[in-house]
Amino acid sequence: MKRYTPLIVLLTALLAGCQEDFLSLTDPTKVSTTNLFTTSANVTAAVNGVYSALQPVYNNDYYIFGELASDNAYESVAANGHYFFSTFAVDATNPNLQSMWTDTYKCISRANAVLDQAVAVSMDSTLKKRYFAEMKFIRAVNYFNLVRIWGDVPLVVKDLSADYQDAYDYARTPAAQVYAQIIQDLKDAETVLPATYSATDLGRPTSLSAKALLGKVYLTQKTYDLAAAKLGELIPGAPTAGSLANISGLLPNFSDVFSPANEMNKEIIFAIRFLSGGLGTGSSFASVFLPGYSGTDIIKVGISGGPTERLDLFSAYSTADKRTPISTGYYTKGNSAATSDYYTKKYIFTGPPFARNDADNDWIVLRYADVLLMYAEALNEQSSPTGALPYINQVRSRAGLPNLTGLSQAELRLAIENERRLEFSFEGQRWFDLVRTNRLIPVMNAFYAKYSAIPSTAAVPNNGLFVNSGGSVVQVQPNQILFPIPLAEIQYNPILTQNTGY
């Protein structure tokens, strides 16, 4: 079991650089604490260390919340902590809760150290400002994840390494204040970050990244006018379109978005970079999303297996949908329910990975299709379904599907929900989408009720077995729109309180 590391320890963590695709792989990977923040080179190394801390957040943790706690994916092994997300039976001792908390606050701690300690370093002022904007963007990304998963969370925006005792003063901050900090960080970042980078720096956040994430934050807060205005800045023809509106766009072929040979393409607005080759910087997605018993049948290196696709998602795609071949697959060994599963092909790594869980696939956090569908949602929620239709139809057109016409606001709301599910399956969006739109409870409870009566077969693997608990059909309760605070955090810091119902 993963050893628990409390927030108090994380807030005093030392910075360690770790290289990614856009960083030099020949540089030292660690900086002595005696040399931190004394030169421009060390500030650069410290900034790169913040990016390295983003990798485990998405490589190990994020998809568990975004996919497994939804009707998209499941974990069939009951001894695995992932399994309890599939059945909404997560308690405060679940190791995946702790790892998400630990990894996220570690990244925040590193960003705070750069923002506080690099101020006095003599270096190029333009580069320093850009680094600070990058750190604020990354801090915002992390807090956006935290506040959506747990609600009120400790808000730490200063470096606490000088006196770790200060960490004991941090209780849970009201979510509204956390959102205010996220918004301020993104507003600061969008005015400083460049619109594009050269090839050597691809992967750092841009002004487009900050605007797109800010639009998603506004959408989550249901301030639809602000969301539409901000997202519109990135969309040609929108009333608020600006100089950034033609930089990003949909790729003609859906499958090209995910190819490791086409990383950081025009559609990708922000992604977490990974690099295979035995450097400790490879990603796990190529193996973890495949059936655990497929061996080397699907990819060349033996796999670990893990979350796989539910029949409900597989069945939601039509044969006419051009996303189907890349978003779904079916594997069976021996034609039995125990060795059959649906899976996603978005992360298939065709080149030979250096080792298991060491692939080149990046994790896409924001892409242009998301901007279009969020913009459609923001317009529709302002009672403008007719104005919203062209933007959802752009996404549907790329998928080879006919345009939607004549929908009411309620009908378009459901159409956008479905389009987002099909477009972003296994990209960590589904649970967050359902919570944002207040649809988690009705959608998931209907799902569990439907599949509880369907026995598991080779064609319907595991749906009947893993949607009920103790003979009772799983039903999501209102308190479960938030997850429990990890028990170890409350034990180490008694002023932290637990979410209701846990």
Coordinates of C-alpha atoms in Angstrom, one line a residue:
M1 CA 0.0 0.0 0.0
K2 CA 1.2 3.5 -0.8
R3 CA 2.7 5.2 2.3
Y4 CA 0.7 8.2 3.3
T5 CA 2.5 11.6 3.1
P6 CA 0.5 14.4 4.8
L7 CA 0.1 17.8 3.4
I8 CA 2.4 19.2 6.1
V9 CA 5.3 17.2 4.7
L10 CA 4.5 18.0 1.1
L11 CA 4.5 21.7 1.7
T12 CA 8.1 21.5 2.7
A13 CA 9.2 19.3 -0.2
L14 CA 12.4 20.1 -2.0
L15 CA 12.3 21.1 -5.6
A16 CA 13.7 18.5 -8.0
G17 CA 13.9 19.0 -11.8
C18 CA 12.7 16.2 -14.1
Q19 CA 12.9 16.5 -17.8
E20 CA 10.0 16.3 -20.3
D21 CA 9.7 16.4 -24.1
F22 CA 10.3 20.2 -24.2
L23 CA 13.3 20.1 -21.8
S24 CA 16.9 19.2 -22.3
L25 CA 17.5 15.6 -21.3
T26 CA 21.2 16.2 -20.7
D27 CA 20.7 18.7 -17.9
P28 CA 21.1 17.5 -14.2
T29 CA 17.7 16.4 -12.8
K30 CA 18.2 17.7 -9.3
V31 CA 19.3 20.9 -7.7
S32 CA 21.0 21.1 -4.3
T33 CA 18.9 23.1 -1.8
T34 CA 22.0 25.3 -1.1
N35 CA 22.0 26.4 -4.7
L36 CA 18.3 26.9 -5.2
F37 CA 17.1 30.3 -6.6
T38 CA 20.6 31.8 -6.8
T39 CA 21.0 31.9 -10.6
S40 CA 18.8 32.0 -13.7
A41 CA 19.8 28.4 -14.6
N42 CA 18.6 27.2 -11.2
V43 CA 15.3 29.0 -11.5
T44 CA 14.8 27.3 -14.9
A45 CA 15.6 23.9 -13.2
A46 CA 13.1 24.7 -10.5
V47 CA 10.4 25.6 -13.0
N48 CA 11.1 22.3 -14.8
G49 CA 10.7 20.5 -11.5
V50 CA 7.2 21.9 -11.3
Y51 CA 6.4 20.3 -14.7
S52 CA 7.8 17.0 -13.5
A53 CA 5.4 17.1 -10.6
L54 CA 2.5 17.4 -12.9
Q55 CA 3.3 14.1 -14.5
P56 CA 2.2 11.8 -11.6
V57 CA -1.0 13.8 -11.1
Y58 CA -2.2 12.8 -14.6
N59 CA -0.2 9.6 -15.1
N60 CA -1.4 8.0 -11.9
D61 CA -4.5 9.8 -10.5
Y62 CA -6.7 12.1 -12.6
Y63 CA -8.3 9.5 -14.9
I64 CA -9.5 7.5 -11.8
F65 CA -11.8 10.4 -10.9
G66 CA -12.7 11.5 -14.4
E67 CA -13.5 8.0 -15.9
L68 CA -13.9 5.3 -13.2
A69 CA -16.5 7.3 -11.3
S70 CA -18.7 7.4 -14.4
D71 CA -20.5 5.2 -16.8
N72 CA -17.5 5.2 -19.1
A73 CA -15.1 2.8 -17.3
Y74 CA -14.8 0.2 -14.6
E75 CA -12.2 -1.8 -12.7
S76 CA -13.1 -5.4 -12.3
V77 CA -10.6 -6.4 -9.6
A78 CA -12.2 -5.8 -6.2
A79 CA -8.8 -5.8 -4.4
N80 CA -7.8 -2.7 -6.4
G81 CA -8.6 0.7 -5.0
H82 CA -9.9 1.7 -8.4
Y83 CA -12.8 -0.8 -8.1
F84 CA -14.5 1.3 -5.4
F85 CA -14.7 4.3 -7.7
S86 CA -16.6 2.1 -10.2
T87 CA -19.2 1.3 -7.5
F88 CA -19.2 4.6 -5.6
A89 CA -17.9 2.9 -2.5
V90 CA -14.9 5.0 -1.9
D91 CA -14.0 5.7 1.7
A92 CA -11.4 8.0 3.3
T93 CA -8.8 5.2 3.4
N94 CA -8.7 4.7 -0.3
P95 CA -5.0 5.0 -1.5
N96 CA -6.0 6.7 -4.7
L97 CA -7.6 9.6 -2.8
Q98 CA -4.3 10.0 -0.9
S99 CA -2.1 9.8 -4.0
M100 CA -4.2 12.5 -5.8
W101 CA -4.0 14.7 -2.8
T102 CA -0.3 14.1 -2.3
D103 CA 0.7 14.5 -5.9
T104 CA -1.4 17.6 -6.4
Y105 CA -0.1 19.5 -3.3
K106 CA 3.4 18.5 -4.1
C107 CA 3.1 20.3 -7.5
I108 CA 1.5 23.3 -5.8
S109 CA 4.3 23.4 -3.3
R110 CA 6.9 23.5 -6.0
A111 CA 5.0 26.3 -7.9
N112 CA 4.7 28.4 -4.7
A113 CA 8.4 28.0 -4.0
V114 CA 9.3 29.4 -7.5
L115 CA 6.8 32.3 -7.2
D116 CA 8.2 33.3 -3.8
Q117 CA 11.9 32.5 -3.9
A118 CA 12.7 33.5 -7.5
V119 CA 11.6 37.1 -7.1
A120 CA 15.1 38.1 -5.8
V121 CA 17.1 36.3 -8.5
S122 CA 18.8 38.5 -11.0
M123 CA 17.8 37.2 -14.5
D124 CA 16.1 38.3 -17.7
S125 CA 12.9 40.1 -16.5
T126 CA 10.8 38.9 -19.5
L127 CA 11.7 35.3 -18.9
K128 CA 11.1 35.6 -15.1
K129 CA 7.6 37.1 -15.8
R130 CA 6.8 34.2 -18.2
Y131 CA 8.0 31.7 -15.6
F132 CA 5.8 33.2 -13.0
A133 CA 2.8 33.1 -15.4
E134 CA 3.5 29.4 -16.1
M135 CA 3.6 28.7 -12.3
K136 CA 0.3 30.5 -11.8
F137 CA -1.3 28.5 -14.6
I138 CA -0.1 25.2 -13.2
R139 CA -1.2 26.2 -9.7
A140 CA -4.7 27.0 -11.1
V141 CA -4.9 23.7 -12.9
N142 CA -4.1 21.9 -9.6
Y143 CA -6.5 23.8 -7.5
F144 CA -9.3 23.4 -10.1
N145 CA -8.8 19.7 -9.8
L146 CA -8.8 19.8 -6.0
V147 CA -11.9 22.0 -5.6
R148 CA -13.9 19.9 -8.0
I149 CA -13.0 16.7 -6.3
W150 CA -13.2 17.7 -2.6
G151 CA -14.9 21.1 -2.5
D152 CA -13.4 23.2 0.3
V153 CA -9.6 22.5 0.4
P154 CA -6.6 24.1 2.0
L155 CA -5.6 27.1 -0.1
V156 CA -1.8 27.6 0.1
V157 CA -0.3 30.3 -2.1
K158 CA 3.0 30.9 -0.4
D159 CA 6.2 28.9 0.1
L160 CA 6.2 27.2 3.5
S161 CA 9.6 25.6 3.4
A162 CA 11.1 28.1 5.8
D163 CA 8.8 26.9 8.7
Y164 CA 6.8 23.7 8.2
Q165 CA 4.9 24.5 11.4
D166 CA 2.9 27.1 9.5
A167 CA 1.2 24.3 7.6
Y168 CA -0.7 23.4 10.8
D169 CA -2.6 26.7 10.4
Y170 CA -4.2 25.6 7.1
A171 CA -7.8 24.3 7.4
R172 CA -10.2 23.9 4.5
T173 CA -10.8 27.1 2.6
P174 CA -14.3 27.7 1.3
A175 CA -14.6 26.7 -2.4
A176 CA -15.6 30.2 -3.4
Q177 CA -12.3 31.5 -2.2
V178 CA -10.4 28.7 -4.0
Y179 CA -12.2 29.6 -7.2
A180 CA -11.4 33.3 -6.7
Q181 CA -7.7 32.4 -6.5
I182 CA -7.9 30.1 -9.6
I183 CA -9.5 32.9 -11.6
Q184 CA -7.0 35.5 -10.4
D185 CA -4.0 33.2 -11.3
L186 CA -5.5 32.6 -14.8
K187 CA -6.2 36.2 -15.4
D188 CA -2.6 37.0 -14.4
A189 CA -1.3 34.2 -16.7
E190 CA -3.3 35.1 -19.8
T191 CA -1.8 38.5 -20.1
V192 CA 1.8 37.4 -19.9
L193 CA 2.0 33.9 -21.5
P194 CA 2.9 33.9 -25.3
A195 CA 0.4 32.6 -27.8
T196 CA 2.9 30.1 -29.2
Y197 CA 6.3 28.6 -28.5
S198 CA 9.1 27.3 -30.5
A199 CA 9.5 23.5 -30.9
T200 CA 11.9 23.3 -27.9
D201 CA 9.3 24.7 -25.5
L202 CA 6.1 23.0 -26.7
G203 CA 4.1 21.9 -23.8
R204 CA 4.3 25.0 -21.7
P205 CA 1.0 26.8 -21.2
T206 CA 0.1 29.6 -23.6
S207 CA -2.2 32.5 -23.4
L208 CA -4.7 30.2 -25.2
S209 CA -4.3 27.6 -22.4
A210 CA -5.1 30.2 -19.8
K211 CA -8.1 31.5 -21.6
A212 CA -9.5 28.0 -22.3
L213 CA -9.1 26.9 -18.7
L214 CA -10.6 30.2 -17.4
G215 CA -13.6 29.6 -19.7
K216 CA -14.0 26.1 -18.2
V217 CA -13.8 27.6 -14.7
Y218 CA -16.5 30.1 -15.5
L219 CA -18.6 27.3 -17.0
T220 CA -18.2 25.2 -13.9
Q221 CA -19.3 28.2 -11.8
K222 CA -22.3 28.7 -14.1
T223 CA -21.3 32.2 -15.0
Y224 CA -22.3 31.5 -18.6
D225 CA -21.9 35.0 -19.9
L226 CA -18.3 35.2 -18.7
A227 CA -17.6 31.7 -20.1
A228 CA -18.9 32.5 -23.5
A229 CA -17.0 35.8 -23.7
K230 CA -13.7 34.1 -22.7
L231 CA -14.1 31.0 -24.8
G232 CA -15.2 33.1 -27.8
E233 CA -11.8 34.8 -27.8
L234 CA -10.4 31.5 -29.3
I235 CA -13.2 30.9 -31.9
P236 CA -13.2 32.6 -35.3
G237 CA -16.5 34.5 -35.9
A238 CA -17.5 34.6 -32.3
P239 CA -18.4 38.1 -31.1
T240 CA -15.4 38.3 -28.7
A241 CA -13.0 36.7 -31.2
G242 CA -9.5 38.2 -31.0
S243 CA -6.0 37.7 -32.3
L244 CA -5.9 34.2 -30.9
A245 CA -8.9 32.9 -32.7
N246 CA -7.1 31.3 -35.6
I247 CA -4.2 29.7 -33.8
S248 CA -6.0 26.5 -32.7
G249 CA -8.6 24.5 -34.6
L250 CA -10.0 21.0 -35.2
L251 CA -7.7 18.5 -37.1
P252 CA -9.5 17.0 -40.1
N253 CA -9.0 13.4 -38.8
F254 CA -10.0 12.6 -35.2
S255 CA -7.4 9.9 -34.8
D256 CA -4.5 12.2 -35.6
V257 CA -5.2 14.2 -32.4
F258 CA -3.9 11.3 -30.2
S259 CA -1.0 10.0 -32.3
P260 CA 2.4 10.2 -30.4
A261 CA 3.9 11.1 -33.8
N262 CA 1.7 14.2 -33.9
E263 CA 2.0 15.6 -30.4
M264 CA 1.2 19.2 -29.6
N265 CA -0.7 19.5 -32.8
K266 CA -3.0 22.4 -33.7
E267 CA -6.0 21.1 -31.8
I268 CA -4.1 20.6 -28.5
I269 CA -4.2 23.7 -26.3
F270 CA -2.5 22.2 -23.2
A271 CA -1.2 18.7 -22.5
I272 CA 1.0 17.0 -19.9
R273 CA 4.1 15.9 -21.8
F274 CA 5.7 12.4 -21.5
L275 CA 8.7 10.8 -23.1
S276 CA 9.5 7.1 -23.3
G277 CA 13.0 5.6 -23.2
G278 CA 13.7 4.5 -19.7
L279 CA 14.1 8.0 -18.4
G280 CA 11.3 7.8 -15.8
T281 CA 9.3 10.2 -17.9
G282 CA 7.1 7.8 -19.9
S283 CA 3.3 7.5 -19.6
S284 CA 1.2 4.5 -18.5
F285 CA -1.9 5.1 -20.7
A286 CA -0.9 2.8 -23.5
S287 CA -1.0 -0.2 -21.1
V288 CA -3.2 0.8 -18.2
F289 CA -6.4 1.2 -20.4
L290 CA -6.2 -2.3 -21.9
P291 CA -7.6 -5.6 -20.7
G292 CA -5.2 -7.1 -18.1
Y293 CA -5.2 -10.5 -19.7
S294 CA -4.4 -9.4 -23.3
G295 CA -0.6 -9.9 -22.7
T296 CA 1.2 -8.7 -25.7
D297 CA -1.7 -9.2 -28.1
I298 CA -2.5 -5.5 -28.4
I299 CA 0.8 -3.8 -27.6
K300 CA 4.3 -5.4 -27.7
V301 CA 5.3 -4.9 -24.1
G302 CA 3.5 -6.9 -21.4
I303 CA 0.8 -4.7 -19.9
S304 CA -0.4 -4.0 -16.4
G305 CA -4.1 -3.7 -17.3
G306 CA -6.6 -1.6 -15.4
P307 CA -9.7 0.6 -16.2
T308 CA -11.5 -0.7 -19.2
E309 CA -14.5 0.5 -21.2
R310 CA -18.0 -0.2 -20.2
L311 CA -20.5 -1.7 -22.7
D312 CA -22.7 1.4 -22.2
L313 CA -20.0 3.6 -23.7
F314 CA -19.1 1.2 -26.4
S315 CA -22.8 1.0 -27.4
A316 CA -23.2 4.8 -27.5
Y317 CA -21.0 5.0 -30.6
S318 CA -22.5 4.4 -34.0
T319 CA -20.9 2.8 -37.0
A320 CA -21.2 6.1 -38.9
D321 CA -19.2 7.9 -36.2
K322 CA -15.6 8.3 -37.3
R323 CA -14.5 8.4 -33.7
T324 CA -15.7 4.8 -33.1
P325 CA -12.6 3.0 -34.5
I326 CA -10.2 5.0 -32.3
S327 CA -12.4 5.3 -29.2
T328 CA -13.5 1.7 -28.9
G329 CA -12.2 -1.8 -29.3
Y330 CA -13.2 -5.3 -28.3
Y331 CA -10.9 -8.0 -27.0
T332 CA -11.7 -11.6 -26.1
K333 CA -9.5 -14.5 -25.2
G334 CA -11.4 -17.8 -25.1
N335 CA -14.8 -16.2 -25.7
S336 CA -15.6 -16.0 -22.0
A337 CA -16.9 -13.2 -19.8
A338 CA -13.8 -13.5 -17.6
T339 CA -11.5 -12.7 -20.5
S340 CA -13.5 -10.3 -22.6
D341 CA -13.5 -6.5 -22.5
Y342 CA -14.1 -3.3 -24.4
Y343 CA -11.3 -0.8 -24.4
T344 CA -10.2 2.5 -25.9
K345 CA -7.6 2.7 -28.7
K346 CA -6.8 6.4 -28.1
Y347 CA -3.6 5.5 -26.4
I348 CA -2.3 2.6 -28.4
F349 CA 1.4 3.1 -28.7
T350 CA 2.5 1.5 -32.0
G351 CA 6.2 1.9 -31.5
P352 CA 7.9 -0.4 -29.0
P353 CA 7.8 1.2 -25.5
F354 CA 11.1 1.0 -23.6
A355 CA 9.2 -1.0 -20.9
R356 CA 5.8 -1.5 -19.5
N357 CA 4.1 1.8 -18.6
D358 CA 6.8 3.7 -20.4
A359 CA 5.1 5.1 -23.5
D360 CA 5.3 8.5 -25.4
N361 CA 1.5 9.3 -25.1
D362 CA 0.8 12.8 -23.7
W363 CA -2.3 13.5 -21.6
I364 CA -4.4 16.1 -23.3
V365 CA -5.9 18.5 -20.7
L366 CA -7.5 21.1 -23.1
R367 CA -8.1 20.9 -26.9
Y368 CA -10.1 23.0 -29.4
A369 CA -13.0 20.6 -29.6
D370 CA -13.5 21.2 -25.8
V371 CA -13.6 24.9 -26.4
L372 CA -16.3 24.5 -29.1
L373 CA -18.5 22.3 -27.0
M374 CA -18.0 24.5 -23.9
Y375 CA -18.9 27.5 -25.9
A376 CA -22.1 25.8 -27.2
E377 CA -23.0 24.9 -23.6
A378 CA -22.4 28.5 -22.4
L379 CA -24.6 29.9 -25.2
N380 CA -27.4 27.3 -24.7
E381 CA -27.5 28.0 -21.0
Q382 CA -28.1 31.7 -21.9
S383 CA -31.2 30.5 -23.8
S384 CA -29.6 30.6 -27.2
P385 CA -29.8 27.1 -28.6
T386 CA -29.9 28.3 -32.2
G387 CA -26.7 30.3 -31.7
A388 CA -25.1 27.3 -30.0
L389 CA -25.8 24.7 -32.8
P390 CA -23.0 25.7 -35.2
Y391 CA -20.4 24.9 -32.6
I392 CA -21.6 21.5 -31.6
N393 CA -22.1 20.8 -35.3
Q394 CA -18.5 21.6 -36.1
V395 CA -17.5 18.7 -33.8
R396 CA -20.2 16.4 -35.2
S397 CA -19.1 17.2 -38.8
R398 CA -15.6 16.1 -38.1
A399 CA -17.0 12.9 -36.7
G400 CA -19.0 12.4 -39.9
L401 CA -22.4 12.9 -38.2
P402 CA -25.3 15.0 -39.5
N403 CA -26.0 18.5 -38.2
L404 CA -28.4 19.0 -35.4
T405 CA -31.3 21.4 -36.1
G406 CA -34.3 22.8 -34.4
L407 CA -33.5 21.6 -30.8
S408 CA -35.0 23.2 -27.7
Q409 CA -32.7 24.3 -24.9
A410 CA -33.4 21.1 -23.0
E411 CA -32.8 18.9 -26.0
L412 CA -29.6 20.6 -26.9
R413 CA -28.4 20.4 -23.3
L414 CA -28.7 16.6 -23.6
A415 CA -27.1 16.6 -27.0
I416 CA -24.1 18.5 -25.8
E417 CA -23.8 16.1 -22.8
N418 CA -23.8 13.1 -25.2
E419 CA -21.4 14.8 -27.7
R420 CA -18.9 15.5 -24.9
R421 CA -19.1 11.8 -23.8
L422 CA -18.3 10.6 -27.3
E423 CA -15.7 13.2 -28.1
F424 CA -13.7 13.0 -24.8
S425 CA -14.1 9.4 -23.6
F426 CA -11.1 8.3 -21.6
E427 CA -9.8 11.8 -21.5
G428 CA -10.8 12.3 -17.9
Q429 CA -13.8 14.6 -18.6
R430 CA -17.0 12.5 -18.0
W431 CA -17.4 12.6 -14.2
F432 CA -16.5 16.3 -14.1
D433 CA -19.0 17.0 -16.8
L434 CA -21.8 15.2 -15.0
V435 CA -21.1 17.0 -11.7
R436 CA -20.9 20.4 -13.4
T437 CA -24.2 20.0 -15.1
N438 CA -25.9 18.5 -12.0
R439 CA -26.5 15.3 -13.9
L440 CA -24.3 12.9 -12.0
I441 CA -27.0 11.4 -9.8
P442 CA -29.7 10.8 -12.4
V443 CA -27.3 9.5 -15.1
M444 CA -25.4 7.2 -12.9
N445 CA -28.4 5.9 -11.0
A446 CA -30.2 5.1 -14.2
F447 CA -27.0 3.4 -15.5
Y448 CA -26.7 1.2 -12.4
A449 CA -30.4 0.3 -12.4
K450 CA -30.2 -0.7 -16.1
Y451 CA -27.2 -2.9 -16.0
S452 CA -27.8 -4.6 -12.6
A453 CA -30.2 -6.9 -14.3
I454 CA -27.9 -7.9 -17.2
P455 CA -25.7 -10.9 -16.6
S456 CA -22.1 -10.9 -17.5
T457 CA -21.2 -12.7 -20.8
A458 CA -18.4 -12.5 -23.3
A459 CA -20.5 -9.9 -25.2
V460 CA -21.5 -8.0 -22.1
P461 CA -18.4 -8.4 -19.9
N462 CA -18.6 -7.5 -16.2
N463 CA -21.5 -5.0 -16.4
G464 CA -23.9 -7.2 -14.4
L465 CA -21.2 -8.2 -11.9
F466 CA -19.8 -4.8 -11.0
V467 CA -22.7 -2.4 -10.8
N468 CA -24.2 -3.8 -7.6
S469 CA -22.8 -4.1 -4.1
G470 CA -23.9 -6.8 -1.6
G471 CA -26.9 -7.7 -3.7
S472 CA -28.2 -4.1 -3.8
V473 CA -28.1 -2.0 -6.9
V474 CA -25.6 0.9 -6.5
Q475 CA -27.3 4.2 -6.2
V476 CA -25.3 7.4 -5.9
Q477 CA -26.1 9.6 -2.9
P478 CA -26.1 13.4 -2.9
N479 CA -23.0 13.6 -0.7
Q480 CA -21.1 11.6 -3.3
I481 CA -20.7 14.5 -5.7
L482 CA -17.6 15.1 -3.5
F483 CA -15.0 12.6 -2.4
P484 CA -13.9 12.0 1.2
I485 CA -10.8 13.9 2.4
P486 CA -8.0 11.3 2.9
L487 CA -8.0 10.0 6.4
A488 CA -4.3 10.5 6.9
E489 CA -4.6 14.2 6.2
I490 CA -7.2 14.6 9.0
Q491 CA -5.1 12.5 11.4
Y492 CA -2.0 14.6 10.8
N493 CA -3.9 17.9 10.8
P494 CA -6.9 17.8 13.2
I495 CA -8.3 21.2 12.0
L496 CA -9.2 19.6 8.7
T497 CA -12.8 18.4 8.6
Q498 CA -14.4 15.6 6.6
N499 CA -17.0 15.9 3.9
T500 CA -20.5 15.2 4.8
G501 CA -21.5 11.5 4.7
Y502 CA -18.1 10.0 5.1

